[in-house]
Every structure is written in C-alpha cells, then in structure tokens.
Amino acid sequence: MKTNYKTIECKGKYEMVFKSRSVELVVVKLAAEECNLTLAVKEGAGVHVVVLGTTLKYSVFGTIQDKARLTLSCLSTTTRSQVSAVSLQLVGEQASVYVQTVARSHKMSQLDARCTLEHVSPHTVGRITARRVVEDDSKSSFSGMLRIMPGAHGTDTYLSDKALTLGEKSTAKSDPGLEILADDVKASHGATIGRLSEEELFYLRSRGLDYTEASSLLVEAFLKPALIGVPLELQQQYLNPNF
Amino acid sequence: MTTAAPNQNYEFGFHDIMEPVYSIPPGLSERVVEEISHIKCEPGWMLERRLRALQAFEVRQLPTWGADLSQIEFQKIRYYLKPSERQEASWDKVPAKIKQTFDKLGIPQAEQKFLSGVGAQYDSEAVYHNLKEEWKKLGVIFLDMDSALREYPDIVKQYFGTIIPLNDNKFAALNTAVWSGGSFVYVPAGVQVNVPLQAYFRLNAKNMGQFERTLIIAEEGSFVNYVEGCTAPVYAVDSLHCAVVEIIAKPYSRVRYTTMQNWSNDVYNLVTKRAVAEEGAVVEWVDGNFGSKVTMKYPSVFMKGRGSRADVLSLAFAGPGQHQDAGAKAVHLAADTSSNIVSKSISVGGGRTSYRGLLHIAAQAKNAKSKVKCDALLMDSRSRSDTYPTNDVRTSDAQVEHEATVSKIGDEQLFYLRSRGLTENEAASMIVSGFIEPIAKELPLEYAVELNKLINLEMEGSVG
C-alpha cells in the first residue's frame, strides 16, 4: 500500500505553511547547494516533513502552534561535507515535535549537524533522535540543544544521539546540551559512540550471512528508530548503499 | 612570627622570614609580585616564573563562556595578606547567617572563630603531631607549599607547573604569579597512606589563602587520599579565590582528592585542577561545591599511560544568587583507558548549576571506554540547570556513553513520605539526601554527616 504524499523540490529558500488542523506528509528534496526551509505549523495540524539531500548546507527553521504536531525526518548521505542547522520553536501549548536525523558519512566527508528545540509554552513534547553512521575516514559531529524557557512547565523532552563508527579512521563528536529554566519538567539526553556489537555480528555470521550482509543488517537496525513514519520506498532507497 | 629552618641548599642563604616594612596595597603589579617572592625568600627561578605568569595574565582575556566574571575588580583585591593582618577580622563583623550555620552544624566554638578568620590558629596540634610521626616513618612529605619550596626545592622545581603551565588560562596565570599557601604532598614508591591527609590539620590563618597552590606527587604503586575544605561556611574577606592543583600519579599509583567547598556567597571561586595519570594509575576527584557566588571548576584527568583510569564525582548545590559552573574533563591519550564521571547538582531559590564537561579520546587511545552521567534536581521554577557536554572521539573503537536528566522532586514521592508522618521539609531533605547518596558515601564519615546537615539547612523553607 503506497502512502500518498507530496514531493517538493527546494532550490534555495522555501517556505511552507500548514493550515490549522491539516494532516500532511511532504517530502522535500534539497536541490541546491544551500537551502533554507521555513515551516509554520498552525493549531491542531499534524504534519510529517521528510527532508532528503546531499547538499552542502541546509537549515530548517520552524514554529509549532497549539496542539500541533510536527515530525521532521532529515535523511542525509555525505561524501564531501555538509553543515545543517535545525531550529524549532514550540510556541503553542501542547505542541509536540519529533525530529529524526539520520546521517551516513562516507569517504573523507565532514558532517556538522546542529539541532535546537526551544520549549516556550507549557505541556509541550520534544524528541530528537539522531542516528549517525560514520564510515571510511569521515568525521561526524552532532550538536544538540534542548532549551526550556521559564513558564514552559510540564515539558517532556528527550534527545538521543547515537553514532556508529565503522571505518578505521572514522571519528565522531557529540555535544548534547540542556538549558532548563522551568522546574516542573522532564528533560534528559543520552549519547553513545561506538562500534557494532561483536556478539551480534558473530551471531549473524554463524547463521550463514557474510560480514558485509551481517553489518548491513545491523546498520539498518541501528538506523530504523530514526526512520519511523518515512515512506517505505524512501527508506529502501536510503538504506541501499547506492543511494 | 615563625622562623624558617635553615636549609643548606638554600640559594640565598636567608635564615629568617623577613617582614616587609609596609603592607602590600591592593592591586596587581610587578612590584607586588616581587614583594611576595621577597617576603617568602624564594629562589630566583620561582620569581622569574611569577613574573612571566603576571605578563600572561595581563595579556589574556576573560573567558567568553561560563559564568559572568565581569564584576571582578582585579585592582581592588589584595594579593597578599601578612598572617598578622588576617587576624584583624572581629567576631562582631561576621555575618549572622554564618554564625547561625555554625550553631546548627554543631561546630565547636574554637573552630567557629577560626573559620571566620577571627582566631589565629585552630589548634589541632595533638592529633596532627602523632600523624606527623607516622608519615615521617613512611617517608611521606606533607607540608604547606611555602615550606616545601624552602625545604625541598629540587622536587618542587621538577614538578611545579608541569601539569598546569603558567599560561594555561587567565586564572592559572594569576595563581602562578601570586600564589601563597596550599599543600605539597609527596608519597614515595609503594607507600599506602591509609589515613586521609587532611589539609584541615595543618591549616592556620597563614595557610588558608585565596591563591593556594597544591602539588601532589604519588610515586609508583603508592596510594594517597587528600581531603580539603569543610562543609561549614568559610567567611572570607577576600572576594576572589583562585587556586591551582596539580597531581602527578606515577604508574600503578592511586590518588584521591576530595574537596568540599563552602565559601561565603560573595566569593568568586575559579580553580584549575588537573591530574596526569601514567600507566595503570587511577585518579579520583571528589568535588563538592556548596558556596561561593560563582564557581568555575573542572577537575581533569589526562590519561597518559596505558590502562589508566579517571573517576570524577561532582556535587554542586546552588542557592539564591549562586552560579555553580562545574564539571569534569577526561582526556584519553593512551590505549585501554577508562573514565567515569558522575555529576549531581541541585538548584534552589533561583540558583543556577551548569555541568560543563569534556570527553576527548585521542587517535592513539585505542579501546577506550567512558561513561558520563549527570543528574540535576531543580527545586523550583526560579532556578536553572544547564548541561554542556562535549564528546570528541577520534578513534573508531571507543565505547562512549553519556546521559543527563533534569527533574524536580516527584509529587508522589513527597506525598508518600508525608503520609508517613514527615513534614514537607523533612521529606524533601530526605529525598535530596538520597539523591546525593552515591557521592556522599565516598566521603570520610565526618564530612558525610556534615554534608547532610548542611543540605537540610539549605533546604529549609525552599520546598514549594
């Protein structure tokens, strides 16, 4: 069953306004060296925006109003370099945002990804799930910030950043940050950097899969939690190494 | 006035500590630094170091990150106080709140006077004397830094400034220029010092300074546990405390350095603490920050030797008007190293705690493991908690975990305890004690007991 969605090409600056109570799934293909995407999600809307691309630089800026929900999936593969900045503000009460960042770095690329969530009103929910696979000699850096302003009580926010260093010379950097100025909140973050589990690899190989197949499978499992809601054909395209 | 023991190897051949004709006025200049060195009868190399550090201090800018240091007036501070001058504080001038805290913590009268700078010397001579004999037998050297420079100039020269160079940061430069007091600890190879060395023992007004410089050298296979500070508030006339602690942990040694800091609420506490761990060595920092207006302190361990280990336990408490910007730095420079950082902070009444940490795994540090856990308790809506960790991993086989949580005291937990007959304050205090328990249990018993009393005191009236 194919999900219905709109595909848009972003060739620089692009602004999207999601009307009150609308429900949409939009795929944005970044087609220029530098792209800026602005999103405005009005009251009660439920929106999923999937951003795809290998551009050098992109930024996403968004505001989410009362009771609206935004899921933002950013899928990127880099062979040269990429600098990305995502900045989202939960302006309305009971707004929620789920950011999923998936990044695969190859060759000698350098990735610098930033993601900031700002909770301004009460009872908002924020989630940032970042999964990065760092291969060959590439470098991958992720910098997150969960900021809870005074008055944003009842906030529930969590950042999870995991990096998988597969290549001999791959390196990763992770700077998850928290700035909390309201007290009745649930805020936490977790970050891990490591390799594939030897045990899991061994298990799959003992079942007849060769090393490449086994590690592909484990990498796919690693990235899945950050691909929730993304249309299947896009997921296949992304997970297939020839993307 | 004390007389220094004559030292045959002493360069200048002085036999007495000379007092200056006039007191050193507030402000910082080459003249002041020269006077300080002159009063202490230091060897030429130390004076030269001090002057170079002063130049570095003047060139460097204030850090652009961290707490707000813009209010410090460097030219209004007195950089050296003669011992006799320190006793001028009068008991009447000690703030009432401090006196109340002393009473509530059950501090004896003599200690109270000492802690508030009124008494000349807290006399713990009897206890200290017996321990001194034991240490002498083992070959352990435990002196104040000024005496160590006079009596063991060669060892001091070998290690001083090797861990924290004079231009490391603005405040390390300041300390190197005007340092006075602090401890010197040398533990010979294979010696295990089982009784914690407490700075408190050999503290007297002369040694408790704003610019302490501590140097600890643990030779191969040795163990030492150094404890400084106290949970009772220290009333300081000085507004800037800028200390430097250097630790050298030779192969297979273990050094634990515990600090409990509770400076009065108008003090800027800016400390640089760093240890180098060689092969198989273990360095443990236990860091408690309760007082001061601003604290910026990041105990670090540079794991230079294979298989070395860093363990940091950090506890920060920020009440009204306080900003505790603390954390830890673990730098893995060799293979098979591991680090563990646990940070717990509590902000109440508008206080602000920030955890600032660095985990760096260099390219040659194969098979490194690190775990960082920061928990923060925000007691009310006026307070603030931040976490700014950096994890920079240059190898591909490291195992790194980092987690941080911020929460407030759960309503259900409070309700449960209140339904068992505790008042709201007692319930909150009990929960906070439980929150800090993993760190409190690593402290010597007297400290843990005082710590709990102090927390209860600070928490009074702050729930709700």
Tab-separated table of C-alpha atoms in Angstrom, chain B residues 67-228:
chain	number	residue	atom	x	y	z
B	67	ALA	CA	29.740	32.296	34.452
B	68	ASP	CA	29.672	36.067	34.490
B	69	LEU	CA	33.074	37.312	35.659
B	70	SER	CA	32.708	40.881	34.532
B	71	GLN	CA	32.251	42.221	38.067
B	72	ILE	CA	35.656	41.169	39.366
B	73	GLU	CA	37.793	44.222	40.076
B	74	PHE	CA	41.332	42.944	39.864
B	75	GLN	CA	42.922	46.173	41.006
B	76	LYS	CA	40.901	46.329	44.217
B	77	ILE	CA	41.978	42.936	45.533
B	78	ARG	CA	44.821	42.470	47.972
B	79	TYR	CA	47.070	39.757	46.648
B	80	TYR	CA	48.971	39.032	49.787
B	81	LEU	CA	47.994	39.384	53.397
B	82	LYS	CA	50.500	39.087	56.184
B	83	PRO	CA	49.444	36.496	58.774
B	84	SER	CA	49.042	39.233	61.383
B	85	GLU	CA	46.754	41.189	59.088
B	86	ARG	CA	44.429	38.254	58.672
B	87	GLN	CA	43.573	38.262	62.324
B	88	GLU	CA	42.085	41.720	62.206
B	89	ALA	CA	38.615	40.420	61.485
B	90	SER	CA	36.412	40.823	64.518
B	91	TRP	CA	33.791	38.392	65.675
B	92	ASP	CA	31.151	41.128	65.582
B	93	LYS	CA	31.636	41.631	61.889
B	94	VAL	CA	30.961	38.008	60.970
B	95	PRO	CA	27.529	37.826	59.297
B	96	ALA	CA	24.711	36.467	61.442
B	97	LYS	CA	23.785	33.814	58.922
B	98	ILE	CA	27.253	32.293	59.146
B	99	LYS	CA	27.108	32.242	62.943
B	100	GLN	CA	23.702	30.547	62.779
B	101	THR	CA	25.027	27.912	60.387
B	102	PHE	CA	27.916	27.187	62.718
B	103	ASP	CA	25.481	26.648	65.569
B	104	LYS	CA	23.195	24.439	63.556
B	105	LEU	CA	26.065	22.328	62.280
B	106	GLY	CA	27.334	21.937	65.824
B	107	ILE	CA	30.753	23.412	65.155
B	108	PRO	CA	32.711	23.917	68.363
B	109	GLN	CA	33.450	27.497	69.493
B	110	ALA	CA	37.170	27.447	68.758
B	111	GLU	CA	36.575	26.160	65.240
B	112	GLN	CA	33.936	28.796	64.683
B	113	LYS	CA	36.351	31.583	65.432
B	114	PHE	CA	38.965	30.068	63.179
B	115	LEU	CA	36.656	29.536	60.254
B	116	SER	CA	35.521	33.111	60.389
B	117	GLY	CA	39.065	34.372	60.272
B	118	VAL	CA	38.946	35.612	63.818
B	119	GLY	CA	41.128	33.060	65.558
B	120	ALA	CA	44.823	32.878	64.807
B	121	GLN	CA	45.117	29.174	64.573
B	122	TYR	CA	42.928	26.224	65.056
B	123	ASP	CA	44.881	24.082	67.357
B	124	SER	CA	44.714	20.507	66.247
B	125	GLU	CA	48.364	20.072	67.113
B	126	ALA	CA	47.868	16.971	69.248
B	127	VAL	CA	46.203	14.934	66.540
B	128	TYR	CA	48.464	16.322	63.880
B	129	HIS	CA	51.620	15.586	65.807
B	130	ASN	CA	51.024	11.843	66.085
B	131	LEU	CA	50.140	11.538	62.453
B	132	LYS	CA	53.249	13.525	61.518
B	133	GLU	CA	55.438	10.921	63.193
B	134	GLU	CA	53.822	8.115	61.241
B	135	TRP	CA	54.207	9.924	57.968
B	136	LYS	CA	57.841	10.673	58.644
B	137	LYS	CA	58.485	6.964	59.179
B	138	LEU	CA	56.913	6.173	55.836
B	139	GLY	CA	58.851	8.893	54.070
B	140	VAL	CA	55.711	10.826	53.221
B	141	ILE	CA	56.156	14.583	52.909
B	142	PHE	CA	53.097	16.672	53.770
B	143	LEU	CA	53.809	20.372	54.153
B	144	ASP	CA	52.429	23.700	53.168
B	145	MET	CA	53.679	24.776	49.784
B	146	ASP	CA	55.783	27.674	51.044
B	147	SER	CA	57.760	25.415	53.380
B	148	ALA	CA	58.079	22.757	50.699
B	149	LEU	CA	59.671	25.251	48.348
B	150	ARG	CA	62.199	26.111	51.036
B	151	GLU	CA	62.929	22.586	52.251
B	152	TYR	CA	62.616	20.551	49.064
B	153	PRO	CA	63.350	22.999	46.256
B	154	ASP	CA	64.583	20.318	43.872
B	155	ILE	CA	61.442	18.219	43.919
B	156	VAL	CA	59.250	21.281	43.676
B	157	LYS	CA	61.248	22.633	40.760
B	158	GLN	CA	60.994	19.302	38.981
B	159	TYR	CA	57.197	19.214	39.036
B	160	PHE	CA	55.848	22.726	39.625
B	161	GLY	CA	53.954	23.995	36.596
B	162	THR	CA	54.464	20.831	34.575
B	163	ILE	CA	50.819	19.863	34.680
B	164	ILE	CA	49.301	23.314	34.513
B	165	PRO	CA	51.634	25.659	32.639
B	166	LEU	CA	51.668	29.287	33.671
B	167	ASN	CA	49.810	30.368	30.577
B	168	ASP	CA	47.162	27.671	30.648
B	169	ASN	CA	44.330	30.100	31.288
B	170	LYS	CA	43.920	33.546	32.775
B	171	PHE	CA	43.371	32.345	36.297
B	172	ALA	CA	46.135	29.757	36.319
B	173	ALA	CA	48.398	32.627	35.257
B	174	LEU	CA	47.130	34.765	38.124
B	175	ASN	CA	47.682	31.970	40.591
B	176	THR	CA	51.204	31.298	39.329
B	177	ALA	CA	52.008	34.989	39.757
B	178	VAL	CA	50.700	35.486	43.291
B	179	TRP	CA	50.316	32.029	44.798
B	180	SER	CA	50.753	31.580	48.510
B	181	GLY	CA	49.985	28.610	50.685
B	182	GLY	CA	48.480	25.324	49.561
B	183	SER	CA	49.776	21.810	50.175
B	184	PHE	CA	52.695	19.791	48.999
B	185	VAL	CA	52.344	16.034	49.192
B	186	TYR	CA	54.986	13.532	48.181
B	187	VAL	CA	54.380	9.818	48.610
B	188	PRO	CA	57.346	7.504	47.976
B	189	ALA	CA	57.024	4.395	45.837
B	190	GLY	CA	54.933	1.592	47.229
B	191	VAL	CA	53.695	3.542	50.255
B	192	GLN	CA	49.992	3.338	51.061
B	193	VAL	CA	48.806	6.239	53.191
B	194	ASN	CA	45.708	4.859	54.783
B	195	VAL	CA	44.648	7.796	56.902
B	196	PRO	CA	43.295	10.584	54.708
B	197	LEU	CA	45.654	13.564	54.627
B	198	GLN	CA	43.529	16.455	55.645
B	199	ALA	CA	44.538	19.959	54.736
B	200	TYR	CA	42.495	20.979	57.735
B	201	PHE	CA	45.124	19.619	60.090
B	202	ARG	CA	47.847	21.928	59.066
B	203	LEU	CA	45.648	24.836	58.291
B	204	ASN	CA	46.124	28.007	60.110
B	205	ALA	CA	45.251	31.514	59.116
B	206	LYS	CA	48.581	31.880	57.354
B	207	ASN	CA	47.955	28.984	55.035
B	208	MET	CA	44.328	29.431	54.165
B	209	GLY	CA	44.639	31.678	51.254
B	210	GLN	CA	42.952	32.947	48.171
B	211	PHE	CA	45.671	31.740	45.844
B	212	GLU	CA	46.571	28.303	47.056
B	213	ARG	CA	48.855	26.163	45.010
B	214	THR	CA	48.813	22.428	45.652
B	215	LEU	CA	51.170	19.838	44.251
B	216	ILE	CA	50.752	16.109	44.847
B	217	ILE	CA	53.247	13.545	43.644
B	218	ALA	CA	52.455	9.875	44.055
B	219	GLU	CA	55.335	7.619	43.124
B	220	GLU	CA	54.876	4.176	41.605
B	221	GLY	CA	52.422	1.923	43.338
B	222	SER	CA	51.524	4.362	46.095
B	223	PHE	CA	48.156	5.446	47.425
B	224	VAL	CA	47.096	8.685	48.995
B	225	ASN	CA	43.764	10.219	49.870
B	226	TYR	CA	43.855	14.014	50.260
B	227	VAL	CA	40.912	15.865	51.709
B	228	GLU	CA	40.452	19.612	51.873
